[in-house]
Each structure stands twice: as C-alpha cells, then as structure tokens.
CSV table of C-alpha atoms in Angstrom, one decimal:
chain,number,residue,atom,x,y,z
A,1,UNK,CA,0.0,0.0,0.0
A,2,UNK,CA,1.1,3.1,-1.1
A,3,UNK,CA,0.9,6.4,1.5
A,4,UNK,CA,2.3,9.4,1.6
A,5,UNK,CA,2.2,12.4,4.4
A,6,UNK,CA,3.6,16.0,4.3
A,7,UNK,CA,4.6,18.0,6.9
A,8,UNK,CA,5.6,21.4,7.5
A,9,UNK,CA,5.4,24.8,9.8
A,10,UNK,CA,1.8,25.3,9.5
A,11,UNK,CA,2.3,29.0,10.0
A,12,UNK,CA,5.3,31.3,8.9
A,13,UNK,CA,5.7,35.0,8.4
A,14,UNK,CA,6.2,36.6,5.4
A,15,UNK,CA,10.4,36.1,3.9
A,16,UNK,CA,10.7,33.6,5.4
A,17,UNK,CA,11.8,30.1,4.0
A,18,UNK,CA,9.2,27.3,4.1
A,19,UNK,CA,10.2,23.7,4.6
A,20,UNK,CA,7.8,20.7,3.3
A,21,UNK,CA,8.6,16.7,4.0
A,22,UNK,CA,7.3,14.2,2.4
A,23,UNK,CA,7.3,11.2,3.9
A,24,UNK,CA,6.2,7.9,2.4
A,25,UNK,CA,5.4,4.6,2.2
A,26,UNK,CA,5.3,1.6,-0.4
A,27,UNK,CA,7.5,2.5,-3.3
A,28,UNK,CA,11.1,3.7,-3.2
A,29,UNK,CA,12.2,6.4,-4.9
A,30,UNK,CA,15.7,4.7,-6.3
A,31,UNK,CA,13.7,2.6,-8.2
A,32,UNK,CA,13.3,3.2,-12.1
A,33,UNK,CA,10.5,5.2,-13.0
A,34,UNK,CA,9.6,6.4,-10.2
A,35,UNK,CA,9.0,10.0,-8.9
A,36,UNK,CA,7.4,12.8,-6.3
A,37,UNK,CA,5.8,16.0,-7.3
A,38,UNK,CA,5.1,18.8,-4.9
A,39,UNK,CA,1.7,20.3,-6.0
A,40,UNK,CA,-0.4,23.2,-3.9
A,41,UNK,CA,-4.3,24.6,-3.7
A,42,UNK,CA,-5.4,28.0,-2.2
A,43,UNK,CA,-8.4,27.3,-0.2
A,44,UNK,CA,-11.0,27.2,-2.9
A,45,UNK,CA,-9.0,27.3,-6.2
A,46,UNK,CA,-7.4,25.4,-8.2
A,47,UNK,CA,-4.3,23.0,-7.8
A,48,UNK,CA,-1.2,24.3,-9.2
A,49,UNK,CA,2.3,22.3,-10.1
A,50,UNK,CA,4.9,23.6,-8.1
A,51,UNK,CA,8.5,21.0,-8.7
A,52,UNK,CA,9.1,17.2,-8.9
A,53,UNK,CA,12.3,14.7,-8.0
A,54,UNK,CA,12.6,11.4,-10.1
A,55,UNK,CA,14.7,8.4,-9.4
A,56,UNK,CA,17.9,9.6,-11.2
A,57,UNK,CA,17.7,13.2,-9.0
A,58,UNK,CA,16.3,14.7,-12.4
A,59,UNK,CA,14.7,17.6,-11.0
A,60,UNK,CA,11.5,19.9,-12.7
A,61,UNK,CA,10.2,23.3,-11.5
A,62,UNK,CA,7.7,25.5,-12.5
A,63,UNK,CA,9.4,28.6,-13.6
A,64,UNK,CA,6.5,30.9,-12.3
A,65,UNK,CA,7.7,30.8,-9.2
A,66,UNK,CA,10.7,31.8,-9.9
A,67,UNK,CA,14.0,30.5,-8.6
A,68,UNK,CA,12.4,30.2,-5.2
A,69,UNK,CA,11.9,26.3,-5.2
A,70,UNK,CA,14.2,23.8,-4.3
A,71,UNK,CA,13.0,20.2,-4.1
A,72,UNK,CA,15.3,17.0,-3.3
A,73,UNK,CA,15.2,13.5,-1.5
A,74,UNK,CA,16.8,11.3,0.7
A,75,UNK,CA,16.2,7.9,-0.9
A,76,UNK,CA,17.1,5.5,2.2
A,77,UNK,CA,14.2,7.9,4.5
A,78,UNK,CA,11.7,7.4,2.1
A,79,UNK,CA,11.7,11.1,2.5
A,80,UNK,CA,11.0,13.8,-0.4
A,81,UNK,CA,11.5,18.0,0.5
A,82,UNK,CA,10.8,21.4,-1.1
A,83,UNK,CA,11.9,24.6,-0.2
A,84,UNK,CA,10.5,27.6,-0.8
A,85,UNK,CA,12.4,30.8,-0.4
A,86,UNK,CA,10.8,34.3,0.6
A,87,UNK,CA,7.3,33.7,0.7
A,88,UNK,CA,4.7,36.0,1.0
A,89,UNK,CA,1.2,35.5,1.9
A,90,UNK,CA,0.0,34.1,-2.0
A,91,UNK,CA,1.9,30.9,-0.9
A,92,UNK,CA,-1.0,30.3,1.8
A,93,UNK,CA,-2.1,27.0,0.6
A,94,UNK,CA,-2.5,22.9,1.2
A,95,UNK,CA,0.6,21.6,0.1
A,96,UNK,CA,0.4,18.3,-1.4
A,97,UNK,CA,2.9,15.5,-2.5
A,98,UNK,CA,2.1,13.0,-4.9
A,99,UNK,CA,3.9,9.9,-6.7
A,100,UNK,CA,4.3,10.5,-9.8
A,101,UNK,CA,3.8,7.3,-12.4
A,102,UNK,CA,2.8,9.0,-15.3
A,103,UNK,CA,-0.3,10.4,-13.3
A,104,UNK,CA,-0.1,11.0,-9.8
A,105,UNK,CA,-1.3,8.1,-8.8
A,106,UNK,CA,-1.6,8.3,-5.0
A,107,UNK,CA,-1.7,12.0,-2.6
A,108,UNK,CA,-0.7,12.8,0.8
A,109,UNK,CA,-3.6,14.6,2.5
A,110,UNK,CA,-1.5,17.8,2.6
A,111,UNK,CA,-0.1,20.3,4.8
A,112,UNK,CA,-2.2,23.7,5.3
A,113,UNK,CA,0.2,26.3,5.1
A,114,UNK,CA,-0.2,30.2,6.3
A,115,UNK,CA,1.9,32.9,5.8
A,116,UNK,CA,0.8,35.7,8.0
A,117,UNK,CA,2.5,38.9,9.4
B,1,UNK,CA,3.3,26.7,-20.8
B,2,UNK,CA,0.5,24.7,-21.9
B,3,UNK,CA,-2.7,26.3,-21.1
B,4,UNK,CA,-5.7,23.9,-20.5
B,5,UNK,CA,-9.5,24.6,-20.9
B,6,UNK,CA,-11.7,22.7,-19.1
B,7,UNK,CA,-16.0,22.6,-19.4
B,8,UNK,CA,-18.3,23.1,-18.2
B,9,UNK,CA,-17.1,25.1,-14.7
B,10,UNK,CA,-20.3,23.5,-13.2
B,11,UNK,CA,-22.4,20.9,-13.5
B,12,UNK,CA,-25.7,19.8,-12.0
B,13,UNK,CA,-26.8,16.3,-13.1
B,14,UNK,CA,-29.5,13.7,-11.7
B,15,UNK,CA,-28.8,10.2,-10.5
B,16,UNK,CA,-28.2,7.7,-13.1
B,17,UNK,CA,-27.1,9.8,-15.9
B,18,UNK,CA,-24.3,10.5,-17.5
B,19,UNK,CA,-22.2,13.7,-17.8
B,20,UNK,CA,-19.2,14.6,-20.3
B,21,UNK,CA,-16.4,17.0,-19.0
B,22,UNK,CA,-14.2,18.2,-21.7
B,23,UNK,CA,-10.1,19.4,-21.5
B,24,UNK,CA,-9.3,21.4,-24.3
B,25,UNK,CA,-4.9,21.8,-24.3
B,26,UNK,CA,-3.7,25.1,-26.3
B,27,UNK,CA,-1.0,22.5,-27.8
B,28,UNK,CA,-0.8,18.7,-28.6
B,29,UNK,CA,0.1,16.8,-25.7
B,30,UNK,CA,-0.2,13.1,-26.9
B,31,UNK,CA,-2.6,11.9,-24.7
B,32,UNK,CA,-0.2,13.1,-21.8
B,33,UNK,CA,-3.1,13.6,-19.8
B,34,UNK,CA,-4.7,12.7,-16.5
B,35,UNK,CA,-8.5,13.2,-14.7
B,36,UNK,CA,-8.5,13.4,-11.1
B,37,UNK,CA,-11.7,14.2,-8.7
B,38,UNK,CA,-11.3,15.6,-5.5
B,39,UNK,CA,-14.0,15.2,-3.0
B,40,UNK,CA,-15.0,18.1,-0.1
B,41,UNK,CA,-11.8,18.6,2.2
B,42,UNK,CA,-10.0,15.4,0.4
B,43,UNK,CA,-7.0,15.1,-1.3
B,44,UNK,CA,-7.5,14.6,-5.7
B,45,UNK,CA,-7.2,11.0,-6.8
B,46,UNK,CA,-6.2,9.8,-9.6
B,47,UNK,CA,-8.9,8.4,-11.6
B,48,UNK,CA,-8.1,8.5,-15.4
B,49,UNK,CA,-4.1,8.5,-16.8
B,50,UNK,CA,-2.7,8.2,-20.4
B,51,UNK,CA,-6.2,10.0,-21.9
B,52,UNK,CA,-8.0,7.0,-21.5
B,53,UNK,CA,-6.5,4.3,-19.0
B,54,UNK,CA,-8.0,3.6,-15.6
B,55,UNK,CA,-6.6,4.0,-12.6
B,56,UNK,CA,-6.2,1.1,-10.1
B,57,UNK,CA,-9.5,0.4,-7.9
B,58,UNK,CA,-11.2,3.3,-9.9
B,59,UNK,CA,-15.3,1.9,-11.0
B,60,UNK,CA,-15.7,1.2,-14.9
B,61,UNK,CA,-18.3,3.7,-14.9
B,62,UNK,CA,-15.6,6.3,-15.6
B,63,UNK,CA,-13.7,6.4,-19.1
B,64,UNK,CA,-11.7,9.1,-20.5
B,65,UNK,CA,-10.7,9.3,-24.8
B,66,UNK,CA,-9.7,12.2,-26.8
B,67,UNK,CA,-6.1,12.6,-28.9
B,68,UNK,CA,-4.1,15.8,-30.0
B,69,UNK,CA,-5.8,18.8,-28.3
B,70,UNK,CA,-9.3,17.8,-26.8
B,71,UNK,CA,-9.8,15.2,-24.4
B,72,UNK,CA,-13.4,14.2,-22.2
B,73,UNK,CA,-14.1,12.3,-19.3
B,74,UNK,CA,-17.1,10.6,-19.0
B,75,UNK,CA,-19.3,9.2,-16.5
B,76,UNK,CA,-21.6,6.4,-16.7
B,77,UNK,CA,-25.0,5.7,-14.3
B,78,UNK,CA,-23.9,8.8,-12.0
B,79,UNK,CA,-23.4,8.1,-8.3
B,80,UNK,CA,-24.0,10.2,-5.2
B,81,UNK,CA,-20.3,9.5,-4.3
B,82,UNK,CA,-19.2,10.8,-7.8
B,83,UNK,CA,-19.9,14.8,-6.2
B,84,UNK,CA,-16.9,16.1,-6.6
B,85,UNK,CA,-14.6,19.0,-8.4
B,86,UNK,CA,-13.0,17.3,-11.8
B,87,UNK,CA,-9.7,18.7,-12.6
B,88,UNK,CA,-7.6,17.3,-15.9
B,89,UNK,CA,-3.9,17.6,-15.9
B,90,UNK,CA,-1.5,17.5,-19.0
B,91,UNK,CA,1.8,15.6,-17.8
B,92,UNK,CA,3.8,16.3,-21.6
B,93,UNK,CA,5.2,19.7,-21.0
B,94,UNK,CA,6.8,20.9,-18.0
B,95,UNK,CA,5.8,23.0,-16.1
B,96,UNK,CA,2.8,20.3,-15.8
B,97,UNK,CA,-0.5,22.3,-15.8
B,98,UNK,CA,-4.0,21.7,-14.3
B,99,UNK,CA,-7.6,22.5,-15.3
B,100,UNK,CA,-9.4,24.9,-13.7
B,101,UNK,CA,-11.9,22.3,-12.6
B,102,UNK,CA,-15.4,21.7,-12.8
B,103,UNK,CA,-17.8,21.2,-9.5
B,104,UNK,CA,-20.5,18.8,-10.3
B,105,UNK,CA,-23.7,18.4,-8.0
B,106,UNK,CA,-26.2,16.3,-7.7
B,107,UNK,CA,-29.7,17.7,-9.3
C-alpha cells in the first residue's frame, strides 16, 4: 500500500523560508520510473504544479515561481523535500505530494500552510 | 506553458445519468493527460491516466478518450459519491498544468 504524508510549519511569516517533507510509504524512490511532485491549492482554487524529484535526481520546477523552489530526497528515509524561499502571503495553501507514475497516482492529505505577518 | 481549458465550470446532473467533462490543451500533448476528482476537504485522486487508462481500484463507470488537443471524461450511471470537483492535468510539458476544474452536483 502506497501512502504518503507531508509535513511542514503550519504558520510562517512573510520572507521567510518554508520547509515541506514528504514522507512515504510503499515505493522507493531509487527505483526506475519512479517519482514525487510537490503540487499546492489555495483554499477554494485550483491546484497548481509547483516541482518534482525522479529516481535519477532529475529535478523539474515551474518557472512561475521563480527561482524560489528547491526540491530533493533522501532515498534511504523514504523522504521527499521542497523549499520555498521568501514567501509572501499568495503561498497560503495545502501543500500536497504526490507519486508521480505517469499520473499522480496516490496523494498525501496535505499540509495547510499560512503565511501571515 | 501549456494552457488547459476545461467545461463546463459546473455541472448539475441527476442520478443515473451520464455527464461529459471536456479538456481542451492550447497544444498537442499526446494523450499526456490525466483526470483526477477531488472530494469536499479530500485530497485529488487519480482516476483517469494516459487520456483514457483507468486508474487502479477506480469503478468502470468512468472512461476518459480524446487525442491531440481535446480530451473528455465521461461518467456512466452517475453516483451520489461521484460529487466532486474534476480537474484534468497534461503531464507532456513541464511546467505540468492543471484545469481549472469543474464542481458537479447532484440535481
């Protein structure tokens, strides 16, 4: 069974550097084909597709955010992380990780992040 | 980036029947594409991957088809559990891009 769970700082003022883990179950991200995506939701909105990690440490961003994310893994954790560098209070979302297959094929129930002065 | 159209935004429907959403990609993505519903306060799950392969444990009431730029997602015999926003995702492009979703009730 596949599971995956995120965690984070729940609250952080605006600058400052948020830090997401992933932590999952089930799969192992040193094995071919496999990868984790970082994806995030405002509280009624849409989802948007912020970076993801595959099993060769090929890494993809999404270039609106510009230079601010850093993702990476530690395979033998089962642990996936993104960094995101100044925010400001438009990165108050749930945070989500997600295998990646093609399809994200299985979702942590996702880390409710404010930014708040 | 690839910009994605989905329709309707909303969608009211009665038990039993059977409702179409439609993804419309501003380029081909080559059935690069995925459906995913997400329930009230739930995380999205994967229902629909490659166009028109279905997910693991997902009920054969749902298909998905569609090539080059348009792509639907269908539902068959509608279910109460099937409320629900519908979002489609291309997966051919980076940066991957999402729908804007549509929220469909129950009439």
């Amino acid at each position: 069974q596949v599971t995956l769970k995120e965690s984070g700082p729940g609250i952080l003022q605006p600058s400052q550097t948020l830090s997401l883990t992933c932590t999952f179950s089930g799969f192992s991200l040193s094995t071919y084909g496999m990868g984790v995506g970082w994806i995030r939701q405002p509280s009624g909105k849409g989802l948007e597709w912020l970076a993801n990690i595959w099993w060769d440490d090929d890494k993809y961003y999404n270039p609106s955010l510009k230079n601010r994310l850093t993702i990476s893994k530690d395979t033998s954790n089962n642990q996936a992380f993104l960094k995101i560098t100044n925010v400001d209070t438009a990165d108050t979302a749930t945070y989500y990780c997600a295998r990646e297959l093609p399809g994200m094929d299985a979702w942590g129930q996702g880390a409710s992040v404010t930014v708040s002065s | 980036d690839i910009q994605m159209t989905q329709s309707p935004a909303s969608l009211s429907a009665s038990l039993g029947e059977t409702v179409t959403i439609e993804c419309r990609t501003s380029e081909d993505i080559y059935s690069n594409l995925a459906w995913y519903h997400q329930k009230p306060g739930n995380s999205p799950q994967l229902l629909i991957y490659d166009a028109n392969s279905l997910a693991d444990g997902v009920p054969s009431r749902f298909s998905g088809s569609g090539s080059g730029t348009q792509y639907s997602l269908k539902i068959n015999s509608l279910q109460s559990e099937d409320v629900a926003s519908y979002f489609c995702q291309q997966y051919n492009n980076y940066p991957y891009t999402f729908g804007a979703g549509t929220k469909l009730e129950l009439k």
